[in-house]
Amino acid sequence: MHEYIISSGHCRALGATIEEDGVNFAIYCPAAEAMELLLFKSVDDTSPDVITISSQVYRSIYYWHVFVKGLKAGQIYAWRVKDSIRSINKSKDFVELDKVLLDPYGRRILFPKEYRRFQGSDMTENYRTCAKSCVIDIDDYDWGTDTAPRHLLSKTVIYEMHVKGFTAHESSGVAKNLRGTYKGLIDKIPYLVKLGVTAVEFLPIFQFDKFDALPGKLNYWGYSPMGFFCPHEDYASDTSIMGPINEFRDLVKALHKNGIEVILDVVFNHTSEGDHNGPTYCFKGLDKYSYYIIDENGNYGNYAGCGNTLNANRSVVRNLILDSLIFWKEKMHVDGFRFDLASILARDSNGAPIPNAPTLLDIDGNVRLADTKIIAEPWDAGGLYQLGNIAGRKWREWNGQFRDCVRSFMRGDGGTIKPFVNKILGSPDIYNEKEVDPQKSINFITCHDGFTLWDLVSYERKHNMDNGEFERDGCNNNYSANYGVEGESDDEKLNSLRLRQCKNFMALTVLSMGTPMITMGDEILRTQKGNNNAYCQDNELSYMNWNLNDRQKEMLEFTRKLIRHRTYRSSREAHANSRSLKMLDNALRSTKLQWHGVLPFQPDWSDMSHSVGVMVYWGTYSIYSYVFVNAYWEDLEIEIPPCPKNSHRYWFLFVDTSKNINHDISATFSAMPRIYPGDIIKVQSRSIIMLISSDS
């Protein structure tokens, strides 16, 4: 064994911190009587050097710490609890002895060639098969002139995407060795720029356990975190010690250079250690009752639906969450976070909801996170539903009611007209009393969890048998429709209807009040063949296929034009038309609304209504827009309402989702057909038109 010079160190910073002449290690483990720091020569080393610390000089109440002289970046290490203090209740052990444990604050997790999730009684075997942490010099990177885009939410369009799935398919055109990686994604940034999105929201990129899935499957989505401070290794083409960290930062820097923000989907509600049947690799071994919600009988709370639930309002976990967010903001230059099952952050140690939950308020008010976007998924798997009630004013929220109400109305359900209208106006029924802007609502029709857009109009039921759970997984109520045929069809008339509905959904998402989010591949009608829970499908079913047919190309072009008119990129054409195209991004209070039916000023608010027209006056821009939504299964003839006083005496037809690629959406006034007040026009079944006019 190598002879090490050690001293007491400190706990001012948890984790492994490089200091002059060595490394300081600090970890939370209040129930330990003695700790062991394991130092490995390689990730496959089976005989690590062991530094045992037990005296009070290495302890500050809850924390153990030691400074080891001569260690440098690249040192591989782990912790082990050598002995513990048992509680008064002799059956209640807080720690697990003789487990090789990751550092909760580790910046890098390394996996040996023979990695296994579970540890046994043979310590040599555990050394060889366990994941390990690594000392990282996190400041060893040149950010150059990197600057965050910091788009206003009113100018934001979010693109939810999977790092691997975006380029993993051979049709991506990315070099084979770069497919599915951070670096490979850099090659496709021009596509994102042309699409017009202003932010990407990555599905989890914290290091996760890909083997946390049923036998024969892999965890693809990544909602199975192992560490909260390290990027996922498998997404890096460079798997050296610093490879994943710096390759991710290269990606962030490249996206920023192109005006695109980076939002991370973060999972602070559970870990891949699972319940009592799951592995122990970190938190269970250090203090299971602090890190997890566990009842008096020793059962793990399962409010995440994944076996365990982080004890988010215990101080050690609350600090870990904040430290992680600040790390990704300051060291990795991330612009925002979407919190998976955020309502779990409002539960106490017994699982009961807490009003004004400290963790949510800490995130909301932290000065070091002041310029980040924070988005909540305001519910959890335990039934806590907090849409409109997440603690703190800064939070934005995934609006699941927008998704469900718009889906229901557009497939022709009765009794949905009033909820539909509320949702496209920024959900004032949910948010108006909160005195917040419409961007509080993150509007989406689809997300990673559920049907893709094309599957939403092609399947009436889920088809999840390939997941191996006998159709027990995935949502059963999707508000979907197949319009006569389950799945793919060669019927051109049917496919035309499905395409029209996809355009309708995209238009309503992008043009409604609120912050729009679209899902990777919906712009090209990506299908998962009816699988609405593809979390374990790490294959072509989930990947973006870049080979497009004519129908997919039409949808892509429609989406590009739509987003371009929402975000007003700095092109000359967009600038020249900015007054006429600055739509639906202003606060509801600054607009004037006028409702119409098939006849002007005669809206049908009955439960049997399947259509509505609305005229909106955007006073800030002196713009009028008239939108008519026909969710009815037959064509409707409507009378065009008069143009407002002092405006043009005619309307311009801006959008018609029933038209083909050359006529469904117009780029300039000169390309827009004129329509006059009093004209009787036919609005095709299940389609949307938008007319615009102005005071000038």
XYZ file of C-alpha atoms in Angstrom:
696
model
C 0.000 0.000 0.000
C 1.156 3.481 -0.858
C 1.985 5.672 2.146
C -0.211 8.785 2.114
C 0.198 12.001 4.055
C -3.210 13.034 5.322
C -4.622 15.825 7.436
C -8.083 16.741 8.743
C -9.278 18.663 5.701
C -12.628 20.475 5.803
C -16.279 20.272 4.742
C -16.669 23.750 3.266
C -17.199 22.045 -0.093
C -18.569 18.519 -0.415
C -17.094 16.086 -2.891
C -13.487 15.985 -4.073
C -11.896 19.426 -4.325
C -8.451 19.974 -5.840
C -6.368 22.245 -3.644
C -2.712 23.159 -3.448
C -0.611 19.983 -3.084
C -3.549 17.593 -2.921
C -7.265 16.843 -2.805
C -9.820 17.480 -0.056
C -12.583 14.877 0.295
C -15.801 15.579 2.205
C -19.004 13.564 2.534
C -22.229 13.516 4.557
C -22.645 10.412 6.729
C -23.812 11.258 10.279
C -24.433 7.674 11.404
C -20.920 6.430 10.645
C -18.347 5.743 13.371
C -15.576 5.166 10.868
C -15.226 5.806 7.135
C -12.876 4.438 4.509
C -11.666 6.328 1.467
C -10.799 3.874 -1.295
C -8.170 4.996 -3.816
C -7.979 3.006 -7.052
C -5.176 2.885 -9.601
C -7.682 2.219 -12.399
C -11.406 1.662 -12.759
C -10.788 -2.111 -12.878
C -8.394 -2.156 -9.908
C -9.244 -4.912 -7.396
C -6.839 -3.878 -4.624
C -7.359 -0.198 -3.763
C -5.426 1.666 -1.124
C -7.602 2.273 1.924
C -7.465 5.350 4.128
C -9.436 4.821 7.340
C -10.674 7.846 9.285
C -12.427 7.545 12.623
C -11.216 10.198 15.034
C -13.087 13.451 15.612
C -10.388 15.433 13.816
C -11.851 14.100 10.564
C -15.422 14.847 11.513
C -17.608 17.962 11.749
C -20.949 16.807 13.168
C -22.631 15.291 10.071
C -19.647 15.393 7.727
C -16.458 13.409 7.278
C -13.463 15.026 5.610
C -9.824 14.330 4.893
C -7.072 16.038 2.901
C -4.735 13.699 1.001
C -1.483 15.268 -0.055
C -0.112 14.563 -3.505
C -3.363 13.459 -5.170
C -4.334 15.084 -8.466
C -7.107 15.257 -11.030
C -7.850 11.828 -12.446
C -7.646 10.013 -9.139
C -10.314 7.282 -8.984
C -11.969 6.811 -5.622
C -14.974 5.575 -3.661
C -16.191 5.577 -0.064
C -17.111 2.776 2.312
C -18.763 2.914 5.736
C -16.553 0.851 8.054
C -18.666 1.108 11.214
C -21.878 2.823 12.244
C -23.872 4.126 15.182
C -27.146 2.258 15.543
C -30.224 4.250 16.446
C -32.282 3.752 19.618
C -34.563 1.635 17.462
C -32.147 -1.274 16.997
C -33.851 -2.374 13.779
C -33.272 0.970 12.090
C -29.929 1.119 10.315
C -29.221 4.400 8.553
C -26.199 3.127 6.622
C -25.063 -0.056 4.885
C -21.642 -1.395 5.792
C -19.054 -2.790 3.409
C -20.528 -1.303 0.238
C -18.406 0.498 -2.346
C -20.112 3.883 -2.534
C -20.060 6.697 -5.060
C -19.486 10.267 -3.925
C -22.883 12.081 -4.129
C -20.973 15.169 -5.270
C -18.707 13.340 -7.710
C -18.188 15.093 -11.051
C -17.551 11.882 -12.972
C -18.704 8.283 -12.633
C -16.539 5.557 -14.180
C -17.715 2.047 -15.018
C -15.428 -1.027 -15.058
C -15.524 -3.473 -17.921
C -17.526 -5.942 -15.829
C -19.863 -3.413 -14.219
C -22.746 -4.851 -12.205
C -25.559 -3.014 -10.454
C -25.633 -5.236 -7.366
C -22.851 -5.871 -4.874
C -22.204 -9.153 -3.121
C -20.245 -10.291 -0.072
C -16.949 -10.755 -1.936
C -15.189 -7.398 -1.642
C -12.601 -8.158 -4.334
C -15.466 -8.944 -6.703
C -17.185 -5.692 -5.730
C -14.019 -3.688 -6.427
C -13.887 -5.135 -9.914
C -17.558 -4.622 -10.799
C -18.633 -1.425 -9.015
C -18.914 2.076 -10.471
C -16.451 4.576 -9.012
C -16.016 8.336 -8.722
C -13.142 10.383 -10.112
C -11.394 13.593 -9.043
C -12.056 16.271 -11.667
C -10.504 19.669 -12.290
C -13.797 21.218 -13.320
C -12.234 24.591 -14.145
C -9.910 23.135 -16.783
C -11.878 24.376 -19.793
C -11.736 27.425 -22.070
C -15.218 28.924 -22.442
C -13.855 31.703 -24.631
C -16.508 34.361 -25.208
C -19.472 32.073 -24.535
C -22.598 34.136 -23.849
C -26.019 32.884 -22.852
C -28.744 33.901 -25.371
C -31.245 34.705 -22.561
C -34.366 34.794 -24.741
C -37.529 36.230 -23.272
C -40.145 33.546 -22.698
C -42.465 35.444 -25.039
C -39.908 34.810 -27.804
C -39.126 31.235 -26.786
C -39.975 28.006 -28.609
C -38.741 24.901 -26.784
C -37.675 21.730 -28.593
C -37.761 18.690 -26.301
C -35.200 16.215 -27.558
C -33.094 13.177 -26.757
C -29.343 13.629 -27.173
C -28.758 10.130 -28.503
C -31.994 9.707 -30.429
C -31.457 12.861 -32.480
C -28.437 11.527 -34.398
C -28.252 7.784 -33.617
C -29.974 6.704 -36.842
C -27.665 6.136 -39.785
C -29.782 8.510 -41.882
C -28.642 11.452 -39.720
C -25.567 11.846 -41.902
C -23.381 12.102 -38.819
C -20.122 10.116 -38.828
C -20.668 6.629 -37.444
C -18.386 7.147 -34.443
C -20.264 10.356 -33.517
C -23.858 9.177 -33.845
C -25.819 9.551 -30.638
C -23.236 11.797 -28.972
C -22.903 15.371 -27.778
C -20.389 15.973 -30.551
C -22.640 14.397 -33.160
C -25.447 16.717 -32.145
C -23.213 19.698 -32.860
C -23.221 18.647 -36.528
C -27.029 18.990 -36.615
C -27.283 22.438 -35.039
C -27.934 24.017 -38.488
C -31.143 21.955 -38.627
C -32.286 23.405 -35.294
C -31.434 26.919 -36.437
C -33.412 26.498 -39.650
C -36.311 24.992 -37.713
C -36.328 28.188 -35.670
C -36.440 26.866 -32.103
C -34.807 29.054 -29.466
C -34.170 26.433 -26.770
C -33.480 22.726 -26.615
C -34.732 20.757 -23.627
C -32.612 17.642 -23.270
C -34.080 14.517 -21.747
C -31.921 13.569 -18.726
C -28.175 13.816 -19.286
C -27.166 13.281 -15.656
C -25.253 10.011 -15.444
C -27.911 7.312 -15.273
C -27.917 3.537 -15.053
C -28.883 2.246 -18.487
C -29.355 -1.231 -17.002
C -32.190 -0.026 -14.772
C -34.809 -1.741 -16.919
C -36.429 -5.128 -17.418
C -34.133 -7.998 -18.511
C -33.199 -7.644 -22.143
C -34.086 -3.927 -22.193
C -32.073 -0.749 -21.654
C -33.143 2.452 -19.973
C -33.278 4.869 -22.915
C -34.948 7.995 -21.558
C -32.537 8.340 -18.643
C -34.987 8.965 -15.793
C -32.820 6.800 -13.548
C -30.060 9.036 -12.126
C -26.930 7.790 -10.396
C -25.228 11.152 -9.921
C -26.413 14.743 -10.023
C -23.132 16.420 -11.007
C -21.860 14.383 -13.950
C -22.887 14.108 -17.613
C -23.861 10.722 -19.011
C -20.783 8.920 -20.324
C -22.502 7.009 -23.138
C -23.425 10.254 -24.893
C -19.761 11.177 -25.361
C -17.611 10.123 -28.285
C -14.614 10.811 -26.044
C -14.858 8.580 -22.956
C -11.591 9.721 -21.382
C -11.726 11.148 -17.869
C -12.647 14.652 -19.060
C -14.282 13.560 -22.324
C -18.007 13.608 -21.427
C -17.666 16.806 -19.388
C -15.860 18.826 -22.021
C -17.787 17.371 -24.946
C -21.039 18.430 -23.295
C -19.595 21.907 -22.733
C -18.545 22.043 -26.391
C -22.177 21.343 -27.274
C -23.489 24.061 -24.960
C -21.010 26.553 -26.361
C -21.937 25.669 -29.956
C -25.668 25.984 -29.246
C -25.152 29.358 -27.561
C -23.148 30.569 -30.532
C -26.208 29.835 -32.668
C -28.615 31.591 -30.310
C -30.082 28.433 -28.781
C -30.513 27.997 -25.043
C -29.942 24.710 -23.205
C -32.540 23.437 -20.731
C -31.935 20.198 -18.836
C -34.671 17.784 -17.818
C -33.553 17.093 -14.236
C -34.655 14.225 -12.010
C -34.525 15.142 -8.323
C -37.414 12.905 -7.322
C -35.795 9.447 -7.193
C -32.619 7.528 -8.021
C -31.872 4.206 -9.695
C -31.209 2.569 -6.286
C -34.889 1.611 -6.224
C -36.567 0.180 -3.127
C -35.333 -2.537 -0.743
C -34.953 -4.866 -3.741
C -32.725 -2.420 -5.605
C -28.942 -1.972 -5.575
C -26.893 0.066 -3.127
C -24.212 2.201 -4.738
C -24.437 5.592 -2.962
C -27.294 7.185 -1.026
C -28.644 4.031 0.637
C -25.216 3.245 1.996
C -24.587 6.731 3.414
C -27.897 7.627 5.084
C -31.036 6.089 3.615
C -33.382 7.900 6.023
C -32.005 11.317 5.106
C -31.867 10.790 1.354
C -35.153 8.891 0.910
C -38.729 8.992 2.163
C -39.073 5.828 4.282
C -41.956 5.003 6.591
C -41.770 3.664 10.157
C -41.868 0.090 8.860
C -38.847 0.650 6.634
C -40.818 0.788 3.374
C -39.668 3.191 0.665
C -42.160 5.851 -0.420
C -42.834 5.473 -4.127
C -44.291 8.799 -5.236
C -42.161 8.699 -8.400
C -43.378 5.283 -9.517
C -39.763 4.080 -9.699
C -39.252 2.393 -6.341
C -38.033 5.225 -4.131
C -38.534 8.936 -3.531
C -35.879 11.480 -2.632
C -36.497 13.228 0.684
C -36.324 16.585 -1.061
C -37.107 18.821 1.911
C -34.479 17.324 4.230
C -31.602 19.776 4.465
C -28.946 17.464 3.009
C -31.051 16.745 -0.094
C -32.223 20.339 -0.444
C -28.601 21.494 -0.382
C -27.610 18.801 -2.872
C -30.334 19.909 -5.296
C -29.327 23.565 -5.097
C -25.616 22.748 -5.365
C -26.305 20.598 -8.421
C -28.332 23.313 -10.149
C -25.691 25.947 -9.423
C -22.980 23.592 -10.705
C -24.771 23.060 -14.023
C -25.492 26.778 -14.315
C -22.050 28.123 -13.426
C -19.659 25.357 -14.478
C -21.561 23.938 -17.452
C -23.349 27.148 -18.611
C -26.806 25.590 -18.727
C -29.659 28.094 -19.190
C -32.555 26.386 -17.460
C -34.086 23.288 -15.933
C -37.270 21.301 -16.340
C -38.049 19.421 -13.120
C -39.429 15.933 -13.618
C -42.351 15.241 -11.231
C -41.686 18.527 -9.471
C -44.561 18.051 -7.021
C -42.395 15.538 -5.161
C -40.294 18.525 -4.124
C -43.359 19.639 -2.146
C -43.530 16.497 0.035
C -42.161 16.190 3.580
C -40.279 13.269 5.120
C -43.543 11.392 5.568
C -44.664 12.039 2.010
C -47.301 14.610 2.967
C -47.642 17.771 0.817
C -46.132 20.950 2.306
C -47.611 24.402 1.555
C -44.890 26.754 0.298
C -42.365 23.920 0.194
C -38.866 25.131 1.179
C -37.081 23.361 -1.675
C -39.351 24.862 -4.342
C -39.005 28.323 -2.815
C -35.221 27.952 -2.498
C -34.964 27.180 -6.203
C -37.381 29.985 -7.072
C -35.483 32.623 -5.102
C -31.839 31.581 -5.316
C -29.830 34.566 -6.527
C -27.303 32.385 -8.369
C -30.148 30.895 -10.407
C -31.906 34.205 -11.001
C -31.358 34.267 -14.767
C -32.268 30.638 -15.400
C -35.550 29.321 -16.721
C -37.180 26.915 -14.256
C -40.039 24.708 -15.432
C -42.080 22.341 -13.282
C -43.894 19.187 -14.227
C -46.515 20.036 -11.581
C -47.640 16.555 -10.587
C -46.196 13.259 -9.395
C -47.000 9.549 -9.580
C -48.520 9.633 -6.097
C -51.450 11.763 -7.229
C -50.262 15.200 -6.068
C -51.452 17.608 -8.799
C -50.273 21.220 -8.459
C -50.926 22.847 -11.827
C -51.171 26.553 -11.060
C -49.988 26.023 -7.479
C -46.253 25.367 -7.572
C -44.692 27.464 -4.779
C -42.867 30.550 -6.079
C -43.586 33.125 -8.779
C -40.710 32.380 -11.128
C -41.772 28.824 -11.902
C -43.198 28.008 -15.340
C -45.346 24.884 -15.610
C -45.981 22.100 -18.086
C -49.674 22.567 -18.764
C -51.129 19.078 -19.129
C -54.615 20.558 -19.375
C -53.626 22.409 -22.552
C -52.601 19.067 -24.049
C -55.752 17.214 -23.005
C -58.286 19.959 -23.774
C -56.886 20.737 -27.220
C -56.619 17.048 -28.108
C -60.174 16.418 -26.966
C -61.677 19.380 -28.817
C -59.827 18.715 -32.052
C -60.944 15.085 -32.238
C -64.559 16.278 -31.943
C -65.500 15.544 -28.337
C -68.623 17.260 -27.041
C -68.621 19.685 -24.133
C -65.071 20.886 -24.809
C -65.484 24.306 -26.429
C -65.084 26.380 -23.245
C -62.063 24.500 -21.851
C -60.464 24.666 -25.310
C -60.896 28.428 -25.555
C -59.423 28.926 -22.097
C -56.330 26.915 -22.960
C -55.477 28.723 -26.194
C -55.785 32.026 -24.316
C -53.020 31.085 -21.877
C -55.244 29.232 -19.371
C -56.650 32.264 -17.521
C -58.914 29.848 -15.628
C -55.740 28.507 -14.018
C -53.410 31.491 -13.872
C -55.313 34.784 -13.928
C -55.701 34.978 -10.164
C -51.944 34.577 -9.839
C -51.325 37.808 -11.792
C -48.759 36.172 -14.024
C -48.014 36.486 -17.725
C -49.368 33.906 -20.200
C -45.873 32.417 -20.530
C -46.451 30.764 -17.147
C -48.062 28.000 -19.197
C -45.737 25.731 -21.170
C -48.067 24.589 -23.948
C -47.517 21.216 -25.553
C -49.566 18.643 -27.420
C -46.993 15.853 -27.123
C -43.858 15.171 -25.108
C -41.471 12.243 -24.704
C -44.054 10.561 -22.467
C -46.967 9.459 -24.659
C -47.832 9.276 -28.346
C -45.846 11.169 -30.945
C -47.874 13.680 -32.950
C -48.329 11.317 -35.902
C -49.281 8.437 -33.609
C -51.807 10.703 -31.870
C -53.789 10.833 -35.118
C -53.062 7.221 -36.140
C -53.810 5.116 -33.066
C -56.768 4.907 -30.711
C -54.933 2.737 -28.202
C -51.367 2.168 -27.054
C -49.256 -0.656 -28.504
C -46.616 -1.300 -25.831
C -46.135 -5.073 -25.923
C -42.484 -4.667 -26.938
C -41.811 -3.078 -23.547
C -42.314 -6.435 -21.876
C -44.901 -5.267 -19.335
C -47.952 -6.826 -21.026
C -49.522 -3.424 -21.812
C -49.637 -2.459 -18.121
C -47.347 0.508 -18.719
C -48.182 3.793 -20.426
C -51.267 5.967 -20.210
C -54.596 4.484 -21.289
C -56.396 7.784 -21.860
C -54.643 9.547 -24.720
C -57.474 11.584 -26.315
C -56.268 10.160 -29.618
C -58.092 9.055 -32.767
C -57.200 6.910 -35.767
C -60.001 8.236 -38.042
C -60.997 4.786 -39.213
C -57.836 2.689 -39.419
C -55.592 1.658 -36.528
C -51.992 2.464 -37.423
C -50.347 3.155 -40.759
C -52.431 3.227 -43.929
C -51.970 3.635 -47.672
C -55.243 5.555 -47.954
C -54.229 9.003 -49.241
C -57.471 10.613 -48.134
C -56.967 9.325 -44.608
C -53.327 10.402 -44.556
C -54.328 13.845 -45.777
C -56.746 14.163 -42.852
C -54.080 13.007 -40.414
C -51.589 15.495 -41.796
C -54.173 18.266 -41.498
C -54.774 17.404 -37.869
C -51.025 17.441 -37.206
C -50.832 20.919 -38.731
C -53.766 21.982 -36.570
C -52.068 20.766 -33.404
C -48.785 22.408 -34.350
C -50.510 25.706 -35.171
C -52.448 25.738 -31.912
C -49.294 24.976 -29.936
C -47.125 27.608 -31.581
C -49.728 30.370 -31.916
C -51.602 30.054 -28.619
C -50.800 32.299 -25.677
C -48.146 30.747 -23.510
C -44.707 29.268 -24.172
C -44.806 26.581 -26.891
C -42.915 23.310 -26.674
C -42.689 20.787 -29.488
C -41.240 17.304 -29.320
C -38.318 16.009 -31.357
C -39.543 14.540 -34.601
C -43.105 15.850 -34.517
C -42.098 18.334 -37.184
C -41.372 15.348 -39.463
C -44.228 13.133 -38.228
C -41.969 10.657 -36.415
C -43.768 7.473 -35.355
C -43.216 5.003 -32.520
C -45.789 2.636 -34.040
C -48.254 3.328 -31.267
C -45.863 2.831 -28.354
C -46.710 5.566 -25.846
C -44.065 4.673 -23.250
C -40.841 4.023 -25.166
C -38.585 4.514 -22.122
C -36.818 1.191 -22.769
C -36.699 1.345 -26.572
C -33.064 2.231 -27.258
C -33.404 1.434 -30.940
C -34.731 2.810 -34.216
C -38.257 2.975 -32.812
C -37.132 5.968 -30.746
C -34.523 7.461 -33.059
C -35.026 10.358 -35.455
C -35.201 8.945 -39.002
C -33.977 11.648 -41.367
C -35.260 9.957 -44.547
C -38.397 11.948 -45.302
C -41.290 11.308 -47.641
C -43.266 14.143 -49.221
C -45.808 14.258 -46.396
C -43.043 14.618 -43.815
C -41.323 17.325 -45.844
C -44.590 19.247 -46.019
C -45.027 19.074 -42.246
C -41.442 20.209 -41.692
C -41.833 23.231 -43.955
C -45.140 24.165 -42.325
C -43.554 23.986 -38.861
C -40.565 26.070 -39.920
C -42.774 28.828 -41.291
C -44.983 28.770 -38.229
C -42.086 29.053 -35.777
C -40.412 31.717 -37.874
C -43.485 33.911 -37.502
C -43.542 33.320 -33.760
C -39.906 34.013 -32.978
C -39.060 36.651 -35.598
C -35.570 35.639 -36.424
C -33.295 38.477 -37.497
C -33.663 37.874 -41.204
C -34.620 40.872 -43.340
C -37.886 39.279 -44.336
C -38.930 38.632 -40.763
C -37.905 42.140 -39.764
C -39.857 43.702 -42.609
C -42.988 41.798 -41.631
C -42.556 41.959 -37.869
C -45.589 44.202 -37.295
C -47.954 41.836 -39.018
C -46.470 38.671 -37.579
C -45.966 39.599 -33.920
C -48.905 37.523 -32.790
C -50.129 35.835 -29.687
C -47.139 36.645 -27.493
C -48.541 39.619 -25.610
C -50.287 39.537 -22.258
C -53.996 38.794 -22.365
C -54.769 42.029 -20.549
C -53.421 44.097 -23.464
C -55.658 42.412 -26.028
C -59.244 42.845 -27.073
C -61.224 39.750 -27.965
C -64.326 39.351 -30.074
C -66.017 35.977 -30.531
C -67.705 34.666 -33.658
C -69.441 31.574 -34.973
C -70.259 30.642 -38.537
C -71.955 34.060 -38.497
C -70.173 37.157 -37.170
C -70.732 37.956 -33.480
C -72.723 34.738 -32.945
C -70.445 32.203 -31.221
C -71.870 28.824 -30.305
C -70.969 28.017 -26.687
C -73.158 24.935 -26.447
C -71.793 21.538 -25.465
C -72.350 20.396 -29.047
C -70.186 23.134 -30.539
C -67.161 22.016 -32.550
C -66.056 25.351 -33.981
C -65.256 28.866 -32.885
C -63.952 32.084 -34.355
C -62.068 34.751 -32.429
C -60.832 38.193 -33.411
C -57.894 39.484 -31.410
C -56.666 43.070 -31.394
C -53.024 43.426 -30.423
C -52.971 47.074 -29.449
C -49.214 47.169 -28.966
C -48.718 46.343 -32.641
C -51.997 47.668 -34.132
C -52.622 44.191 -35.505
C -55.876 42.302 -35.846
C -56.043 38.558 -36.261
C -59.099 36.448 -36.946
C -58.840 32.726 -36.291
C -61.523 30.178 -37.065
C -61.100 26.635 -35.766
C -63.289 23.965 -37.330
C -62.979 20.760 -35.311
C -66.208 19.483 -36.887
C -66.066 16.420 -39.144
C -67.811 18.295 -41.977
C -66.956 21.451 -43.889
C -68.461 24.691 -42.625
C -69.411 27.805 -44.532
C -68.653 30.937 -42.523
C -69.272 34.617 -43.063
C -66.175 36.745 -42.658
C -66.647 39.460 -39.992
C -66.030 43.122 -40.766
C -62.557 44.548 -40.441
C -62.166 46.709 -37.338
C -62.496 50.446 -37.593
C -59.539 52.264 -39.161
C -58.000 49.039 -40.409
C -57.718 47.845 -43.985
C -61.042 47.103 -45.618
C -59.963 43.534 -46.230
C -58.211 40.646 -44.550
C -55.085 38.727 -45.542
C -55.254 34.915 -45.407
C -52.200 33.949 -43.357
C -52.807 30.276 -42.452
C -55.045 27.572 -43.885
C -54.144 24.118 -42.609
C -56.269 22.419 -45.268
C -53.979 23.616 -48.058
C -50.858 21.941 -49.367
C -47.224 22.872 -48.849
C -47.290 25.941 -51.095
C -50.463 27.491 -49.716
C -50.928 26.371 -46.092
C -49.000 29.297 -44.617
C -47.855 32.548 -46.232
C -44.490 34.168 -45.641
C -45.266 37.729 -46.796
C -48.244 40.000 -47.350
C -47.707 39.831 -51.103
C -48.262 36.083 -50.988
C -51.432 36.293 -48.895
C -54.814 36.108 -50.650
C -57.234 38.932 -49.804
C -60.591 38.145 -48.233
C -63.314 40.762 -47.790
C -65.825 41.262 -44.969
C -69.113 39.559 -45.750
C -67.468 36.952 -47.964
C -68.789 33.433 -47.486
C -65.908 30.988 -47.454
C -65.712 27.264 -46.844
C -63.531 26.097 -43.942
C -62.704 22.469 -44.526
C -63.530 19.887 -41.886
C -60.943 19.690 -39.136
C -58.925 22.681 -40.234
C -57.889 26.136 -39.053
C -57.660 29.445 -40.863
C -56.042 32.661 -39.669
C -56.617 36.075 -41.220
C -54.700 39.239 -40.343
C -55.213 42.941 -40.840
C -53.741 46.139 -39.424
C -54.537 49.767 -38.647
C -52.007 51.034 -41.165
